[in-house]
Amino acid sequence: MDYQAFIDQQVDELRRTVGDQVAINALSGGVDSSVVTALAHRALGSQLKTVFVDSALMREGEPQSVVKTFADLGIRVDLVDARKAFLDALKGLTDPEQKRHAVTDTFYKTVFGKIVRQTGAKFLLHGTILTDIEETVAGIKRQHNILSQLGIDPKEAYGYHVLEPLKTLRKDGVRAVASLLGLPDSITRRIPFPGPALAARIVGEVTESRLATVRAATAVVEQELADCGAFQYLAVLLNDCATGIRDGKREFGQIIVVRCIESTDARQATVTELPWSTLHRITERIVAIPGVNRCLYDLTPKPPATVEYV
Ligand code: XMP
């Protein structure tokens, strides 16, 4: 495929479709939403409004670093502080599906839905790719129905359009387009990160202090494994505690699981055979996080395990 021709064609089409109206999109910093942002900015300039929603569930420094990466490219991204809304919605929830539902609902209905209405945008850009559509049709993924997720009745919202400029591309195509658009390697080569963010990596209740723990562990794992070439690596906070001993005193500490996998599309995965020295270094840093006294390496392939824990 000629990706430069793809870009030119999409830019043309976006300009023709949006005309002099306003379009909006939510940027997560993942490669799909980043490409939509860069592509639509090229087509629409200041008629595009891009927001990054700080859900309290992101990794260390992530909201600020995504906004800065785009500022360096001349693209303005508005940071929306929705931390309280997400933390309130997750309060007391321990069931994985309920937690995922709370994150999705808060994002679309409470936070983004409101922003869309306030801006009066007539077009919503979404980074759906071909694989998303195929998996939705095959029943592997939950239905992507952006309008209903936003709580918008298509009839009532007549004239409101969802545009999906990447819907003919697969991930490799998206990455090729990302490079042609001048997006940095930190985005084009980013490892996958789930929509529910760190909430997918906390077993049990999501609280600010438990988020701080898994965020610190995630930073350690991402730093130590940055050059290991694996498909994905992550840290998970379990809901159990274990007895330990530190400075001669018994303690009942938290447990972090480290996961590192090889895969091509995350539908199946094997475990990376990391060197002992790497595992030891990670362990040493993880048990230095306040309240954590164990670090485990997950040896389970997918299936039967999934990649995430929630
Ligand atoms: P699982 O845990 O289902 O994950 O084996 C497979 C791949 O998908 C990512 N993942 C998600 N990505 N929204 C996403 O955009 C989600 O809700 C979500 N849940 C899991 C996961 O990180 C892995 O790469």
mmCIF file of N, CA, C and O in Angstrom, residues 57 86 89-90 93-108 140-142 149 193-202 204 206 232 302 306-310:
data_model
loop_
_atom_site.group_PDB
_atom_site.id
_atom_site.type_symbol
_atom_site.label_atom_id
_atom_site.label_comp_id
_atom_site.label_asym_id
_atom_site.label_seq_id
_atom_site.Cartn_x
_atom_site.Cartn_y
_atom_site.Cartn_z
ATOM 1 N N LEU A 57 -5.711 7.034 36.076
ATOM 2 C CA LEU A 57 -5.331 5.638 35.885
ATOM 3 C C LEU A 57 -4.131 5.496 34.950
ATOM 4 O O LEU A 57 -3.774 4.396 34.547
ATOM 5 N N PHE A 86 -13.334 9.424 37.861
ATOM 6 C CA PHE A 86 -12.973 8.013 37.709
ATOM 7 C C PHE A 86 -12.797 7.340 39.066
ATOM 8 O O PHE A 86 -13.268 6.217 39.280
ATOM 9 N N ALA A 89 -16.132 6.698 40.584
ATOM 10 C CA ALA A 89 -16.870 5.617 39.906
ATOM 11 C C ALA A 89 -16.311 4.242 40.271
ATOM 12 O O ALA A 89 -17.035 3.242 40.272
ATOM 13 N N LEU A 90 -15.011 4.199 40.592
ATOM 14 C CA LEU A 90 -14.378 2.906 40.886
ATOM 15 C C LEU A 90 -14.436 2.536 42.374
ATOM 16 O O LEU A 90 -14.148 1.392 42.745
ATOM 17 N N LEU A 93 -15.547 -0.953 44.054
ATOM 18 C CA LEU A 93 -15.727 -2.038 43.069
ATOM 19 C C LEU A 93 -14.541 -3.006 43.093
ATOM 20 O O LEU A 93 -13.391 -2.581 43.099
ATOM 21 N N THR A 94 -14.855 -4.302 43.067
ATOM 22 C CA THR A 94 -13.786 -5.302 43.014
ATOM 23 C C THR A 94 -13.974 -6.261 41.842
ATOM 24 O O THR A 94 -13.029 -6.903 41.397
ATOM 25 N N ASP A 95 -15.193 -6.364 41.322
ATOM 26 C CA ASP A 95 -15.452 -7.277 40.210
ATOM 27 C C ASP A 95 -14.832 -6.719 38.920
ATOM 28 O O ASP A 95 -15.058 -5.556 38.577
ATOM 29 N N PRO A 96 -14.033 -7.549 38.199
ATOM 30 C CA PRO A 96 -13.328 -7.047 37.010
ATOM 31 C C PRO A 96 -14.259 -6.403 35.974
ATOM 32 O O PRO A 96 -13.958 -5.317 35.469
ATOM 33 N N GLU A 97 -15.366 -7.053 35.656
ATOM 34 C CA GLU A 97 -16.249 -6.500 34.630
ATOM 35 C C GLU A 97 -16.904 -5.200 35.089
ATOM 36 O O GLU A 97 -17.072 -4.274 34.312
ATOM 37 N N GLN A 98 -17.250 -5.157 36.375
ATOM 38 C CA GLN A 98 -17.844 -3.914 36.906
ATOM 39 C C GLN A 98 -16.836 -2.765 36.855
ATOM 40 O O GLN A 98 -17.182 -1.629 36.548
ATOM 41 N N LYS A 99 -15.571 -3.102 37.140
ATOM 42 C CA LYS A 99 -14.542 -2.064 37.094
ATOM 43 C C LYS A 99 -14.358 -1.553 35.667
ATOM 44 O O LYS A 99 -14.309 -0.348 35.416
ATOM 45 N N ARG A 100 -14.285 -2.487 34.707
ATOM 46 C CA ARG A 100 -14.129 -2.088 33.297
ATOM 47 C C ARG A 100 -15.313 -1.236 32.842
ATOM 48 O O ARG A 100 -15.141 -0.231 32.159
ATOM 49 N N HIS A 101 -16.506 -1.660 33.246
ATOM 50 C CA HIS A 101 -17.716 -0.945 32.872
ATOM 51 C C HIS A 101 -17.695 0.475 33.442
ATOM 52 O O HIS A 101 -18.046 1.443 32.755
ATOM 53 N N ALA A 102 -17.258 0.593 34.688
ATOM 54 C CA ALA A 102 -17.213 1.912 35.338
ATOM 55 C C ALA A 102 -16.260 2.849 34.593
ATOM 56 O O ALA A 102 -16.554 4.029 34.398
ATOM 57 N N VAL A 103 -15.112 2.302 34.139
ATOM 58 C CA VAL A 103 -14.140 3.136 33.424
ATOM 59 C C VAL A 103 -14.725 3.583 32.078
ATOM 60 O O VAL A 103 -14.688 4.764 31.724
ATOM 61 N N THR A 104 -15.303 2.647 31.339
ATOM 62 C CA THR A 104 -15.873 2.971 30.021
ATOM 63 C C THR A 104 -16.990 3.997 30.152
ATOM 64 O O THR A 104 -17.028 4.990 29.421
ATOM 65 N N ASP A 105 -17.889 3.742 31.081
ATOM 66 C CA ASP A 105 -19.037 4.634 31.273
ATOM 67 C C ASP A 105 -18.606 6.036 31.683
ATOM 68 O O ASP A 105 -19.127 7.022 31.187
ATOM 69 N N THR A 106 -17.655 6.095 32.612
ATOM 70 C CA THR A 106 -17.191 7.404 33.076
ATOM 71 C C THR A 106 -16.534 8.144 31.921
ATOM 72 O O THR A 106 -16.758 9.331 31.720
ATOM 73 N N PHE A 107 -15.743 7.417 31.144
ATOM 74 C CA PHE A 107 -15.063 8.068 30.027
ATOM 75 C C PHE A 107 -16.075 8.622 29.022
ATOM 76 O O PHE A 107 -16.081 9.818 28.726
ATOM 77 N N TYR A 108 -16.927 7.749 28.510
ATOM 78 C CA TYR A 108 -17.805 8.168 27.412
ATOM 79 C C TYR A 108 -18.962 9.043 27.874
ATOM 80 O O TYR A 108 -19.217 10.091 27.293
ATOM 81 N N ILE A 140 -15.381 -11.205 19.141
ATOM 82 C CA ILE A 140 -14.248 -11.305 20.070
ATOM 83 C C ILE A 140 -14.216 -10.082 20.986
ATOM 84 O O ILE A 140 -13.924 -10.158 22.160
ATOM 85 N N LYS A 141 -14.525 -8.923 20.401
ATOM 86 C CA LYS A 141 -14.533 -7.685 21.179
ATOM 87 C C LYS A 141 -15.952 -7.248 21.434
ATOM 88 O O LYS A 141 -16.837 -7.548 20.651
ATOM 89 N N ARG A 142 -16.133 -6.510 22.521
ATOM 90 C CA ARG A 142 -17.447 -5.924 22.758
ATOM 91 C C ARG A 142 -17.736 -4.905 21.669
ATOM 92 O O ARG A 142 -16.838 -4.212 21.205
ATOM 93 N N GLN A 149 -22.269 4.675 23.314
ATOM 94 C CA GLN A 149 -21.364 4.779 24.472
ATOM 95 C C GLN A 149 -21.327 6.214 25.006
ATOM 96 O O GLN A 149 -21.117 6.452 26.181
ATOM 97 N N PHE A 193 -1.179 -0.792 25.618
ATOM 98 C CA PHE A 193 -1.612 -0.421 26.971
ATOM 99 C C PHE A 193 -3.141 -0.443 26.951
ATOM 100 O O PHE A 193 -3.748 0.120 26.038
ATOM 101 N N PRO A 194 -3.776 -1.092 27.908
ATOM 102 C CA PRO A 194 -5.229 -1.296 27.804
ATOM 103 C C PRO A 194 -6.047 -0.032 28.050
ATOM 104 O O PRO A 194 -5.600 0.864 28.764
ATOM 105 N N GLY A 195 -7.244 -0.003 27.472
ATOM 106 C CA GLY A 195 -8.162 1.131 27.649
ATOM 107 C C GLY A 195 -8.423 1.447 29.123
ATOM 108 O O GLY A 195 -8.338 2.620 29.528
ATOM 109 N N PRO A 196 -8.715 0.439 29.957
ATOM 110 C CA PRO A 196 -8.973 0.742 31.377
ATOM 111 C C PRO A 196 -7.694 1.098 32.143
ATOM 112 O O PRO A 196 -7.718 1.262 33.363
ATOM 113 N N ALA A 197 -6.579 1.170 31.424
ATOM 114 C CA ALA A 197 -5.297 1.626 31.965
ATOM 115 C C ALA A 197 -4.904 0.830 33.219
ATOM 116 O O ALA A 197 -5.103 -0.382 33.265
ATOM 117 N N LEU A 198 -4.384 1.517 34.246
ATOM 118 C CA LEU A 198 -3.882 0.777 35.404
ATOM 119 C C LEU A 198 -4.988 0.075 36.190
ATOM 120 O O LEU A 198 -4.701 -0.806 37.010
ATOM 121 N N ALA A 199 -6.256 0.414 35.906
ATOM 122 C CA ALA A 199 -7.348 -0.300 36.577
ATOM 123 C C ALA A 199 -7.365 -1.775 36.146
ATOM 124 O O ALA A 199 -7.875 -2.636 36.865
ATOM 125 N N ALA A 200 -6.778 -2.063 34.967
ATOM 126 C CA ALA A 200 -6.712 -3.457 34.496
ATOM 127 C C ALA A 200 -5.577 -4.202 35.183
ATOM 128 O O ALA A 200 -5.395 -5.404 34.993
ATOM 129 N N ARG A 201 -4.794 -3.465 35.981
ATOM 130 C CA ARG A 201 -3.609 -4.073 36.602
ATOM 131 C C ARG A 201 -3.651 -4.015 38.108
ATOM 132 O O ARG A 201 -2.628 -4.126 38.782
ATOM 133 N N ILE A 202 -4.847 -3.803 38.639
ATOM 134 C CA ILE A 202 -5.045 -3.851 40.081
ATOM 135 C C ILE A 202 -6.137 -4.871 40.336
ATOM 136 O O ILE A 202 -7.272 -4.688 39.897
ATOM 137 N N GLY A 204 -8.759 -6.305 42.712
ATOM 138 C CA GLY A 204 -9.418 -5.725 43.888
ATOM 139 C C GLY A 204 -9.693 -4.248 43.669
ATOM 140 O O GLY A 204 -9.668 -3.752 42.523
ATOM 141 N N VAL A 206 -9.670 -0.279 43.269
ATOM 142 C CA VAL A 206 -8.747 0.736 42.749
ATOM 143 C C VAL A 206 -8.832 1.971 43.651
ATOM 144 O O VAL A 206 -9.872 2.617 43.719
ATOM 145 N N GLN A 232 5.083 -7.023 24.981
ATOM 146 C CA GLN A 232 4.434 -6.228 26.036
ATOM 147 C C GLN A 232 4.991 -6.632 27.397
ATOM 148 O O GLN A 232 5.305 -7.808 27.624
ATOM 149 N N LYS A 302 -0.706 -17.333 27.198
ATOM 150 C CA LYS A 302 -2.102 -17.095 26.842
ATOM 151 C C LYS A 302 -2.430 -17.950 25.637
ATOM 152 O O LYS A 302 -1.754 -17.799 24.624
ATOM 153 N N THR A 306 -5.013 -14.612 30.371
ATOM 154 C CA THR A 306 -5.052 -13.446 29.491
ATOM 155 C C THR A 306 -3.790 -12.641 29.768
ATOM 156 O O THR A 306 -3.018 -12.982 30.668
ATOM 157 N N VAL A 307 -3.583 -11.584 28.999
ATOM 158 C CA VAL A 307 -2.415 -10.739 29.241
ATOM 159 C C VAL A 307 -2.620 -9.934 30.519
ATOM 160 O O VAL A 307 -1.799 -9.948 31.421
ATOM 161 N N GLU A 308 -3.758 -9.240 30.584
ATOM 162 C CA GLU A 308 -4.060 -8.416 31.756
ATOM 163 C C GLU A 308 -4.677 -9.289 32.853
ATOM 164 O O GLU A 308 -5.092 -10.404 32.592
ATOM 165 N N TYR A 309 -4.759 -8.724 34.071
ATOM 166 C CA TYR A 309 -5.315 -9.503 35.197
ATOM 167 C C TYR A 309 -6.775 -9.156 35.488
ATOM 168 O O TYR A 309 -7.422 -9.835 36.271
ATOM 169 N N VAL A 310 -7.236 -8.059 34.869
ATOM 170 C CA VAL A 310 -8.628 -7.627 35.133
ATOM 171 C C VAL A 310 -9.331 -7.454 33.806
ATOM 172 O O VAL A 310 -8.740 -6.891 32.876
#
